[in-house]
CSV table of C-alpha atoms (C1' of nucleotides) in Angstrom, one decimal:
chain,number,residue,atom,x,y,z
K,1,UNK,CA,20.1,17.4,-130.5
K,2,UNK,CA,16.7,16.1,-130.2
K,3,UNK,CA,15.9,13.1,-132.0
K,4,UNK,CA,11.8,12.8,-132.1
K,5,UNK,CA,9.9,10.1,-132.3
K,6,UNK,CA,11.6,6.9,-133.9
K,7,UNK,CA,10.0,5.5,-137.1
K,8,UNK,CA,7.9,2.4,-135.7
K,9,UNK,CA,8.2,0.3,-139.0
K,10,UNK,CA,11.7,-1.4,-140.1
K,11,UNK,CA,12.8,0.5,-143.4
K,12,UNK,CA,14.2,-2.5,-145.1
K,13,UNK,CA,11.5,-5.1,-144.1
K,14,UNK,CA,9.2,-2.5,-145.7
K,15,UNK,CA,11.0,-2.1,-148.5
K,16,UNK,CA,11.5,-5.9,-149.3
K,17,UNK,CA,7.6,-6.1,-149.2
K,18,UNK,CA,7.4,-2.8,-151.7
K,19,UNK,CA,9.5,-4.1,-154.2
K,20,UNK,CA,7.4,-7.6,-154.2
K,21,UNK,CA,4.5,-5.2,-155.5
K,22,UNK,CA,6.7,-3.5,-157.9
K,23,UNK,CA,7.9,-6.9,-159.0
K,24,UNK,CA,4.5,-8.1,-159.2
K,25,UNK,CA,2.4,-5.3,-160.6
K,26,UNK,CA,4.9,-2.9,-162.1
K,27,UNK,CA,5.4,0.9,-161.5
K,28,UNK,CA,2.0,1.9,-162.7
K,29,UNK,CA,0.0,-1.0,-161.7
K,30,UNK,CA,1.3,-0.8,-158.2
K,31,UNK,CA,-1.0,1.6,-156.3
K,32,UNK,CA,0.3,3.8,-153.2
K,33,UNK,CA,-3.1,1.6,-151.6
K,34,UNK,CA,-1.5,-1.7,-152.8
K,35,UNK,CA,2.1,-0.2,-151.4
K,36,UNK,CA,1.3,0.6,-148.3
K,37,UNK,CA,-1.0,-2.1,-147.3
K,38,UNK,CA,2.0,-4.7,-148.2
K,39,UNK,CA,4.2,-2.3,-146.2
K,40,UNK,CA,1.9,-2.4,-142.9
K,41,UNK,CA,2.2,1.6,-143.3
K,42,UNK,CA,0.0,4.4,-143.8
K,43,UNK,CA,0.4,7.2,-146.9
K,44,UNK,CA,2.2,10.2,-144.7
K,45,UNK,CA,4.5,7.5,-143.4
K,46,UNK,CA,6.0,6.5,-146.7
K,47,UNK,CA,6.1,9.8,-148.0
K,48,UNK,CA,7.8,10.9,-144.9
K,49,UNK,CA,10.2,8.2,-145.3
K,50,UNK,CA,10.8,8.1,-149.0
K,51,UNK,CA,9.5,11.2,-150.5
K,52,UNK,CA,7.3,10.1,-153.5
K,53,UNK,CA,6.1,6.6,-155.2
K,54,UNK,CA,9.3,7.3,-157.4
K,55,UNK,CA,11.5,7.4,-154.6
K,56,UNK,CA,10.3,4.3,-153.1
K,57,UNK,CA,10.8,2.5,-156.3
K,58,UNK,CA,14.0,4.2,-156.3
K,59,UNK,CA,14.9,2.7,-153.3
K,60,UNK,CA,13.9,-0.8,-154.0
K,61,UNK,CA,15.8,-1.1,-156.7
K,62,UNK,CA,19.0,0.1,-154.8
K,63,UNK,CA,18.0,-3.0,-152.3
K,64,UNK,CA,17.5,-4.9,-154.9
K,65,UNK,CA,20.5,-4.0,-156.6
K,66,UNK,CA,22.6,-5.1,-153.3
K,67,UNK,CA,21.1,-8.4,-153.2
K,68,UNK,CA,22.0,-9.1,-156.8
K,69,UNK,CA,25.3,-7.6,-156.4
K,70,UNK,CA,26.1,-10.9,-154.2
K,71,UNK,CA,25.5,-13.0,-157.2
K,72,UNK,CA,27.3,-11.0,-159.5
K,73,UNK,CA,30.7,-11.4,-157.2
K,74,UNK,CA,30.4,-15.2,-157.3
K,75,UNK,CA,29.6,-15.0,-161.4
K,76,UNK,CA,32.6,-12.4,-162.0
K,77,UNK,CA,34.7,-14.8,-160.3
K,78,UNK,CA,34.7,-17.7,-162.5
K,79,UNK,CA,37.7,-18.7,-164.1
K,80,UNK,CA,37.1,-18.5,-167.6
K,81,UNK,CA,35.1,-16.5,-169.8
K,82,UNK,CA,33.0,-19.2,-170.3
K,83,UNK,CA,32.9,-20.1,-166.7
K,84,UNK,CA,31.1,-16.7,-165.8
K,85,UNK,CA,28.5,-17.2,-168.8
K,86,UNK,CA,27.5,-20.3,-167.1
K,87,UNK,CA,27.2,-19.0,-163.6
K,88,UNK,CA,25.7,-15.7,-165.0
K,89,UNK,CA,22.9,-17.6,-166.9
K,90,UNK,CA,22.7,-20.2,-164.1
K,91,UNK,CA,21.9,-17.7,-161.7
K,92,UNK,CA,19.4,-16.2,-163.6
K,93,UNK,CA,17.8,-19.3,-164.1
K,94,UNK,CA,17.8,-19.7,-160.5
K,95,UNK,CA,16.6,-16.0,-159.0
K,96,UNK,CA,14.1,-15.8,-161.9
K,97,UNK,CA,12.1,-18.6,-160.6
K,98,UNK,CA,13.0,-18.5,-157.0
K,99,UNK,CA,9.4,-18.6,-155.5
K,100,UNK,CA,10.4,-16.6,-152.7
K,101,UNK,CA,10.0,-14.0,-155.3
K,102,UNK,CA,7.3,-12.9,-157.7
K,103,UNK,CA,8.8,-14.7,-161.1
K,104,UNK,CA,10.9,-13.1,-163.5
K,105,UNK,CA,13.4,-9.6,-163.1
K,106,UNK,CA,12.1,-7.2,-161.1
K,107,UNK,CA,14.2,-4.6,-163.8
K,108,UNK,CA,11.7,-6.0,-166.6
K,109,UNK,CA,8.6,-6.6,-164.8
K,110,UNK,CA,9.0,-2.7,-163.2
K,111,UNK,CA,7.9,-1.1,-166.2
K,112,UNK,CA,9.3,-0.9,-170.1
K,113,UNK,CA,6.6,1.3,-170.8
K,114,UNK,CA,4.6,3.7,-168.3
K,115,UNK,CA,2.3,6.0,-168.7
K,116,UNK,CA,1.8,10.0,-168.3
K,117,UNK,CA,3.8,10.9,-165.4
K,118,UNK,CA,6.0,8.1,-165.1
K,119,UNK,CA,8.3,8.7,-168.7
K,120,UNK,CA,11.3,8.0,-166.6
K,121,UNK,CA,10.9,5.0,-164.7
K,122,UNK,CA,11.8,2.4,-167.6
K,123,UNK,CA,14.6,4.6,-168.2
K,124,UNK,CA,15.4,4.1,-165.1
K,125,UNK,CA,15.0,0.4,-164.9
K,126,UNK,CA,17.4,0.6,-168.6
K,127,UNK,CA,19.9,2.0,-166.6
K,128,UNK,CA,20.4,-0.7,-163.8
K,129,UNK,CA,19.6,-3.2,-166.5
K,130,UNK,CA,23.0,-1.9,-168.3
K,131,UNK,CA,25.0,-1.8,-165.5
K,132,UNK,CA,25.0,-5.7,-165.1
K,133,UNK,CA,25.9,-5.7,-169.2
K,134,UNK,CA,29.0,-3.2,-168.0
K,135,UNK,CA,30.3,-6.0,-165.2
K,136,UNK,CA,30.4,-8.8,-168.0
K,137,UNK,CA,31.8,-6.9,-170.6
K,138,UNK,CA,34.5,-5.6,-168.2
K,139,UNK,CA,35.1,-9.2,-167.1
K,140,UNK,CA,35.2,-10.7,-170.8
K,141,UNK,CA,37.6,-7.8,-171.6
K,142,UNK,CA,40.2,-8.9,-169.2
K,143,UNK,CA,39.7,-12.5,-170.3
K,144,UNK,CA,40.7,-11.6,-173.7
K,145,UNK,CA,43.6,-9.9,-172.4
K,146,UNK,CA,44.6,-12.9,-170.4
K,147,UNK,CA,44.2,-14.7,-173.8
K,148,UNK,CA,41.1,-16.8,-172.1
K,149,UNK,CA,38.9,-15.5,-175.0
K,150,UNK,CA,40.5,-15.4,-178.4
K,151,UNK,CA,41.7,-12.4,-179.9
K,152,UNK,CA,38.7,-12.2,-182.5
K,153,UNK,CA,36.3,-12.3,-179.7
K,154,UNK,CA,34.0,-9.1,-179.0
K,155,UNK,CA,33.6,-9.1,-175.3
K,156,UNK,CA,30.9,-5.9,-175.5
K,157,UNK,CA,29.1,-8.1,-178.2
K,158,UNK,CA,29.1,-11.4,-175.7
K,159,UNK,CA,27.9,-9.2,-172.6
K,160,UNK,CA,25.2,-7.8,-174.5
K,161,UNK,CA,24.2,-11.2,-175.9
K,162,UNK,CA,24.4,-12.5,-172.0
K,163,UNK,CA,22.3,-9.2,-170.9
K,164,UNK,CA,20.0,-9.7,-173.4
K,165,UNK,CA,19.1,-13.6,-173.1
K,166,UNK,CA,18.9,-12.9,-169.3
K,167,UNK,CA,16.4,-10.1,-169.9
K,168,UNK,CA,14.6,-12.8,-172.5
K,169,UNK,CA,14.1,-15.4,-169.7
K,170,UNK,CA,13.0,-12.3,-167.3
K,171,UNK,CA,9.9,-12.1,-169.6
K,172,UNK,CA,9.7,-16.1,-170.4
K,173,UNK,CA,9.6,-16.6,-166.3
K,174,UNK,CA,7.1,-13.9,-165.8
K,175,UNK,CA,4.9,-16.1,-167.9
K,176,UNK,CA,5.0,-19.0,-165.7
K,177,UNK,CA,8.1,-21.0,-167.0
K,178,UNK,CA,9.6,-23.4,-164.6
K,179,UNK,CA,13.3,-23.4,-163.7
K,180,UNK,CA,13.9,-26.1,-166.2
K,181,UNK,CA,12.6,-24.3,-169.3
K,182,UNK,CA,15.2,-21.3,-168.4
K,183,UNK,CA,18.0,-23.8,-167.6
K,184,UNK,CA,17.2,-25.2,-170.8
K,185,UNK,CA,17.6,-21.6,-172.9
K,186,UNK,CA,20.8,-21.1,-170.6
K,187,UNK,CA,22.7,-24.4,-171.9
K,188,UNK,CA,21.8,-23.7,-175.1
K,189,UNK,CA,23.0,-20.4,-174.7
K,190,UNK,CA,25.7,-21.2,-173.9
K,191,UNK,CA,27.1,-22.8,-177.1
K,192,UNK,CA,27.4,-19.7,-178.3
K,193,UNK,CA,30.5,-19.4,-176.3
K,194,UNK,CA,31.7,-23.6,-176.6
K,195,UNK,CA,30.9,-23.8,-180.0
K,196,UNK,CA,29.9,-27.3,-179.7
K,197,UNK,CA,26.1,-28.7,-180.5
K,198,UNK,CA,24.4,-29.6,-177.4
K,199,UNK,CA,24.5,-33.4,-176.8
X,1,UNK,CA,-33.4,-4.5,-192.6
X,2,UNK,CA,-32.3,-1.4,-192.0
X,3,UNK,CA,-28.5,-0.3,-191.2
X,4,UNK,CA,-28.3,2.9,-188.8
X,5,UNK,CA,-25.9,5.2,-188.9
X,6,UNK,CA,-22.7,4.1,-190.8
X,7,UNK,CA,-19.4,4.3,-188.7
X,8,UNK,CA,-17.8,7.7,-189.4
X,9,UNK,CA,-14.6,6.6,-188.5
X,10,UNK,CA,-11.7,3.6,-190.4
X,11,UNK,CA,-11.7,0.9,-187.7
X,12,UNK,CA,-8.4,-0.4,-188.9
X,13,UNK,CA,-7.0,2.9,-188.8
X,14,UNK,CA,-7.8,3.7,-185.3
X,15,UNK,CA,-6.3,0.4,-184.2
X,16,UNK,CA,-3.1,1.3,-185.7
X,17,UNK,CA,-3.1,4.1,-183.4
X,18,UNK,CA,-4.3,2.4,-180.2
X,19,UNK,CA,-1.8,-0.3,-181.3
X,20,UNK,CA,0.7,2.6,-181.0
X,21,UNK,CA,-0.4,3.9,-177.7
X,22,UNK,CA,-0.5,0.4,-176.1
X,23,UNK,CA,3.2,-0.4,-177.7
X,24,UNK,CA,4.4,3.3,-176.4
X,25,UNK,CA,3.1,3.1,-172.8
X,26,UNK,CA,1.7,-0.5,-171.6
X,27,UNK,CA,-2.0,-1.6,-171.1
X,28,UNK,CA,-2.0,0.2,-167.5
X,29,UNK,CA,0.2,3.0,-168.9
X,30,UNK,CA,-2.6,3.8,-172.2
X,31,UNK,CA,-5.4,5.5,-170.4
X,32,UNK,CA,-9.0,5.8,-172.4
X,33,UNK,CA,-8.0,9.4,-173.3
X,34,UNK,CA,-4.9,9.0,-174.9
X,35,UNK,CA,-6.4,6.3,-176.7
X,36,UNK,CA,-9.3,8.3,-177.7
X,37,UNK,CA,-7.2,10.8,-178.9
X,38,UNK,CA,-4.8,9.5,-180.8
X,39,UNK,CA,-7.8,7.5,-182.3
X,40,UNK,CA,-9.7,10.5,-183.4
X,41,UNK,CA,-12.8,9.2,-181.3
X,42,UNK,CA,-14.6,9.5,-178.2
X,43,UNK,CA,-15.3,7.5,-175.8
X,44,UNK,CA,-18.9,5.8,-177.1
X,45,UNK,CA,-17.5,5.0,-180.0
X,46,UNK,CA,-14.4,3.4,-178.8
X,47,UNK,CA,-17.0,1.3,-176.3
X,48,UNK,CA,-19.3,1.0,-178.9
X,49,UNK,CA,-16.8,-0.8,-181.4
X,50,UNK,CA,-14.8,-2.6,-179.2
X,51,UNK,CA,-16.3,-3.3,-175.8
X,52,UNK,CA,-14.2,-2.2,-173.3
X,53,UNK,CA,-10.2,-1.2,-173.0
X,54,UNK,CA,-9.2,-5.0,-173.0
X,55,UNK,CA,-11.2,-6.0,-175.6
X,56,UNK,CA,-9.4,-2.9,-178.2
X,57,UNK,CA,-6.5,-4.3,-176.8
X,58,UNK,CA,-7.5,-7.7,-178.1
X,59,UNK,CA,-8.3,-6.1,-181.1
X,60,UNK,CA,-5.0,-4.6,-181.6
X,61,UNK,CA,-3.1,-7.8,-180.7
X,62,UNK,CA,-5.1,-9.6,-183.4
X,63,UNK,CA,-4.0,-6.7,-186.1
X,64,UNK,CA,-0.4,-6.9,-184.6
X,65,UNK,CA,-0.6,-10.5,-185.3
X,66,UNK,CA,-1.9,-10.5,-188.7
X,67,UNK,CA,0.9,-8.1,-189.8
X,68,UNK,CA,4.1,-10.5,-188.3
X,69,UNK,CA,2.0,-13.4,-189.8
X,70,UNK,CA,3.6,-12.2,-192.7
X,71,UNK,CA,7.1,-12.1,-191.5
X,72,UNK,CA,6.8,-15.5,-190.2
X,73,UNK,CA,5.5,-16.7,-192.9
X,74,UNK,CA,8.9,-15.7,-194.5
X,75,UNK,CA,10.7,-17.0,-192.1
X,76,UNK,CA,9.8,-20.6,-191.5
X,77,UNK,CA,10.7,-20.5,-195.6
X,78,UNK,CA,14.2,-21.0,-194.7
X,79,UNK,CA,15.4,-23.4,-196.4
X,80,UNK,CA,17.3,-24.9,-193.2
X,81,UNK,CA,17.0,-24.7,-189.9
X,82,UNK,CA,19.8,-22.4,-189.4
X,83,UNK,CA,18.3,-20.4,-192.3
X,84,UNK,CA,15.0,-19.9,-190.1
X,85,UNK,CA,17.0,-18.8,-186.9
X,86,UNK,CA,18.8,-16.1,-189.4
X,87,UNK,CA,15.9,-15.0,-190.8
X,88,UNK,CA,13.7,-15.3,-187.4
X,89,UNK,CA,16.2,-13.2,-185.2
X,90,UNK,CA,17.5,-10.9,-188.3
X,91,UNK,CA,13.3,-9.7,-189.1
X,92,UNK,CA,13.4,-9.3,-185.2
X,93,UNK,CA,16.3,-6.9,-185.3
X,94,UNK,CA,14.6,-5.0,-188.0
X,95,UNK,CA,11.1,-5.1,-187.0
X,96,UNK,CA,11.9,-4.2,-183.1
X,97,UNK,CA,14.0,-0.9,-184.4
X,98,UNK,CA,11.6,0.1,-187.3
X,99,UNK,CA,11.1,4.1,-186.4
X,100,UNK,CA,7.6,3.6,-188.1
X,101,UNK,CA,6.7,2.0,-184.7
X,102,UNK,CA,7.7,2.5,-181.0
X,103,UNK,CA,10.7,0.7,-180.4
X,104,UNK,CA,10.5,-3.2,-179.1
X,105,UNK,CA,7.6,-5.6,-179.1
X,106,UNK,CA,4.1,-4.6,-178.5
X,107,UNK,CA,3.9,-8.3,-176.6
X,108,UNK,CA,6.5,-7.6,-174.5
X,109,UNK,CA,5.8,-3.8,-173.9
X,110,UNK,CA,2.1,-3.9,-173.9
X,111,UNK,CA,2.4,-5.3,-170.2
X,112,UNK,CA,4.1,-8.1,-168.0
X,113,UNK,CA,2.8,-6.9,-165.0
X,114,UNK,CA,-0.4,-5.1,-164.5
X,115,UNK,CA,-2.1,-3.7,-161.6
X,116,UNK,CA,-5.6,-4.7,-160.0
X,117,UNK,CA,-8.0,-5.4,-162.6
X,118,UNK,CA,-6.0,-6.0,-165.5
X,119,UNK,CA,-3.9,-9.4,-164.3
X,120,UNK,CA,-5.3,-11.2,-167.1
X,121,UNK,CA,-3.5,-9.3,-169.7
X,122,UNK,CA,0.3,-10.6,-168.8
X,123,UNK,CA,-1.6,-14.1,-169.7
X,124,UNK,CA,-2.9,-12.4,-173.0
X,125,UNK,CA,0.0,-11.4,-174.4
X,126,UNK,CA,2.2,-14.5,-173.0
X,127,UNK,CA,-0.5,-16.8,-174.9
X,128,UNK,CA,0.7,-14.7,-177.7
X,129,UNK,CA,4.1,-14.8,-177.9
X,130,UNK,CA,4.0,-18.3,-177.4
X,131,UNK,CA,2.4,-18.8,-180.3
X,132,UNK,CA,5.7,-17.8,-182.5
X,133,UNK,CA,7.4,-20.5,-180.1
X,134,UNK,CA,5.9,-23.2,-181.4
X,135,UNK,CA,5.4,-22.2,-185.2
X,136,UNK,CA,9.3,-22.3,-184.8
X,137,UNK,CA,9.5,-25.4,-182.8
X,138,UNK,CA,7.2,-27.4,-185.5
X,139,UNK,CA,9.5,-25.9,-188.3
X,140,UNK,CA,12.7,-27.2,-186.5
X,141,UNK,CA,10.7,-31.0,-185.9
X,142,UNK,CA,10.4,-31.0,-189.5
X,143,UNK,CA,13.8,-29.9,-190.0
X,144,UNK,CA,14.7,-33.1,-187.8
X,145,UNK,CA,12.5,-35.5,-189.4
X,146,UNK,CA,14.6,-34.3,-192.7
X,147,UNK,CA,17.7,-34.8,-191.3
X,148,UNK,CA,19.1,-30.7,-191.4
X,149,UNK,CA,18.8,-30.8,-188.0
X,150,UNK,CA,21.2,-33.6,-186.2
X,151,UNK,CA,19.0,-36.2,-183.9
X,152,UNK,CA,20.8,-35.1,-180.9
X,153,UNK,CA,19.1,-31.2,-181.7
X,154,UNK,CA,15.7,-30.6,-179.5
X,155,UNK,CA,13.7,-28.8,-181.5
X,156,UNK,CA,11.2,-27.1,-178.5
X,157,UNK,CA,14.8,-26.1,-177.0
X,158,UNK,CA,15.9,-24.1,-180.2
X,159,UNK,CA,12.2,-22.7,-180.5
X,160,UNK,CA,12.5,-21.9,-176.9
X,161,UNK,CA,16.0,-20.3,-177.0
X,162,UNK,CA,15.0,-18.2,-180.2
X,163,UNK,CA,11.7,-17.0,-178.6
X,164,UNK,CA,13.9,-16.1,-175.5
X,165,UNK,CA,16.6,-14.1,-177.2
X,166,UNK,CA,13.6,-11.9,-179.5
X,167,UNK,CA,12.1,-11.3,-176.3
X,168,UNK,CA,15.1,-10.0,-175.0
X,169,UNK,CA,16.2,-7.8,-177.8
X,170,UNK,CA,12.5,-6.4,-177.1
X,171,UNK,CA,13.7,-5.7,-173.7
X,172,UNK,CA,16.7,-3.9,-175.5
X,173,UNK,CA,15.4,-2.7,-178.2
X,174,UNK,CA,12.5,-0.5,-175.6
X,175,UNK,CA,15.4,1.2,-173.7
X,176,UNK,CA,17.1,3.1,-176.9
X,177,UNK,CA,18.9,0.5,-178.8
X,178,UNK,CA,20.0,0.7,-182.5
X,179,UNK,CA,19.4,-2.0,-184.9
X,180,UNK,CA,23.0,-2.7,-185.2
X,181,UNK,CA,23.2,-3.6,-181.5
X,182,UNK,CA,20.1,-6.0,-182.0
X,183,UNK,CA,22.1,-7.4,-185.4
X,184,UNK,CA,25.0,-8.2,-183.0
X,185,UNK,CA,22.9,-9.8,-180.8
X,186,UNK,CA,21.3,-11.9,-183.7
X,187,UNK,CA,24.4,-13.1,-184.6
X,188,UNK,CA,26.0,-14.4,-181.5
X,189,UNK,CA,22.9,-15.7,-180.8
X,190,UNK,CA,23.2,-17.7,-184.5
X,191,UNK,CA,26.5,-19.6,-183.0
X,192,UNK,CA,24.2,-21.8,-181.1
X,193,UNK,CA,23.4,-22.9,-184.4
X,194,UNK,CA,26.4,-23.0,-186.3
X,195,UNK,CA,28.8,-24.3,-183.4
X,196,UNK,CA,31.4,-22.1,-185.0
X,197,UNK,CA,33.1,-18.6,-182.9
X,198,UNK,CA,32.2,-15.3,-184.4
X,199,UNK,CA,35.2,-14.1,-186.9
Q,1,DT,C1',9.0,17.5,-115.6
Q,2,DG,C1',8.5,19.8,-119.9
Q,3,DA,C1',10.4,21.7,-124.4
Q,4,DC,C1',11.6,19.7,-128.6
Q,5,DT,C1',11.5,17.1,-132.6
Q,6,DT,C1',9.9,13.5,-135.9
Q,7,DA,C1',6.4,9.8,-136.6
Q,8,DT,C1',1.8,8.7,-137.0
Q,9,DC,C1',-3.5,8.7,-138.3
Q,10,DT,C1',-7.3,10.2,-140.1
Q,11,DA,C1',-9.6,12.6,-143.0
Q,12,DC,C1',-9.1,14.7,-147.2
Q,13,DC,C1',-7.6,17.4,-151.7
Q,14,DA,C1',-8.0,17.9,-156.9
Q,15,DC,C1',-7.5,14.9,-160.3
Q,16,DT,C1',-7.8,11.1,-163.6
Q,17,DC,C1',-9.3,6.3,-164.0
Q,18,DG,C1',-12.3,3.2,-167.2
Q,19,DA,C1',-17.3,3.0,-168.4
Q,20,DT,C1',-21.7,5.0,-169.6
Q,21,DA,C1',-27.1,7.6,-170.1
Q,22,DC,C1',-28.8,10.6,-173.0
Q,23,DA,C1',-30.3,13.1,-176.8
Q,24,DA,C1',-29.0,14.8,-181.4
Q,25,DA,C1',-27.2,13.3,-185.9
Q,26,DA,C1',-26.9,10.6,-189.9
Q,27,DG,C1',-27.5,6.8,-192.7
Q,28,DT,C1',-31.3,2.8,-195.1
Q,29,DT,C1',-35.6,1.4,-195.8
Q,30,DG,C1',-40.9,1.6,-196.7
E,1,DC,C1',-41.4,12.1,-196.8
E,2,DA,C1',-41.8,9.3,-192.0
E,3,DA,C1',-40.1,4.9,-189.2
E,4,DC,C1',-36.4,2.8,-187.7
E,5,DT,C1',-31.4,2.1,-186.3
E,6,DT,C1',-27.2,2.7,-185.4
E,7,DT,C1',-23.5,6.0,-184.5
E,8,DT,C1',-21.6,10.6,-182.6
E,9,DG,C1',-21.1,14.0,-179.0
E,10,DT,C1',-21.8,16.1,-174.1
E,11,DA,C1',-21.8,15.8,-170.0
E,12,DT,C1',-20.7,12.7,-166.2
E,13,DC,C1',-20.8,8.6,-163.5
E,14,DG,C1',-18.7,6.4,-158.8
E,15,DA,C1',-14.5,4.5,-157.5
E,16,DG,C1',-9.7,5.0,-157.4
E,17,DT,C1',-5.3,8.1,-158.1
E,18,DG,C1',-0.7,10.0,-156.0
E,19,DG,C1',-0.5,13.1,-152.5
E,20,DT,C1',-1.0,16.3,-148.4
E,21,DA,C1',-2.7,19.4,-144.2
E,22,DG,C1',-3.6,19.1,-139.5
E,23,DA,C1',-3.7,17.0,-134.9
E,24,DT,C1',-2.1,13.6,-131.9
E,25,DA,C1',1.3,10.3,-130.2
E,26,DA,C1',6.1,9.2,-128.9
E,27,DG,C1',10.2,9.6,-128.6
E,28,DT,C1',15.2,12.3,-126.7
E,29,DC,C1',17.2,16.2,-123.9
E,30,DA,C1',17.4,19.6,-120.9
DNA sequence: TGACTTATCTACCACTCGATACAAAAGTTG
DNA sequence: CAACTTTTGTATCGAGTGGTAGATAAGTCA
């Protein structure tokens, strides 16, 4: 079999650049011109590799999920439900204010509302946000069965609460809030788990 | 003085339609064609009345703030800090799932990230979101002085927490969550105030 | 080397974007 | 009525949109 001319750019490297553009400008706000410039390639190369603008976003989202899955492995390894919650919100506070990335969360910044022809983008992002909530819910369900969470606790509610706070922290970070501000939000949020007031 | 030809459309009515378009599609996703069609006017009328697309958004945001100010008056009139928090999150759960409007919050949906030429839109929305947080903070400061909140409580943190949860609820609602889901998030969030676990 | 396959580049497609020039229309004021 | 002022609709502006056709370059395999 013949191989043909090899690709002259690093797909993952290009995806990282595209991810940053989507992150900073949203799906609608990211033009092909911006993306190709950041990726260091021309439009035909982009379309040959990713099919369409939407295909490029999905590839970038896959890469984003891959990154975050490492964090989530650490989060879900917390000893108790309270530990898991603390690790989760802590990692969100860190990652959403990581100077190596645009502020906030790609799954929120990417586009909650889009224009004509991009109607399925918000759904795509929502589906991926829901993934994290599911992981937390299953972890809390397990904690409840073990007895780590009281019988009256609702794993689904707790997971949705944490996921919602994480989205809110994404919005907060996108407007320039610093890491300490997000940490404070995390601290207050954790009182829903501890049942004690802040010191 | 001469009056000239009178405007043939109702400005507030047109603003309500424009608000809905911005709400549903975001600033970048809302085209002039979509806006003028929804408003029932032609581009020259839009530009004569509002100056620019950004001017139209600001006018719509003013009208949005006007609507919400009534809710906030009720919220801030709560007897205790806990009452205020409960009223706040409750009103958010209602308004963000009001079938009369697009789901979520205009100040979040409107645009967290925008394209070239719209860089100041996210800042504009963030400024208006911060307004609500300030109102809550001042109300909690007052509660602390009265002794309604303990001396160790941090009004700024509590206000930021509630504001963040509200933004998160906006994201949640935008992805199709129903009113009951938002109410549950509110219920869990309130435990940060009560210091008791959920039943 | 030369056939074959794939990637890349230049140039461009039809279309939509936000915004406007211009003239006709509709009202007030003398 | 006529003079004046502002709004309205048509028609369009230049720039930018996502996406692609066709030629050329760069590699592998015989």
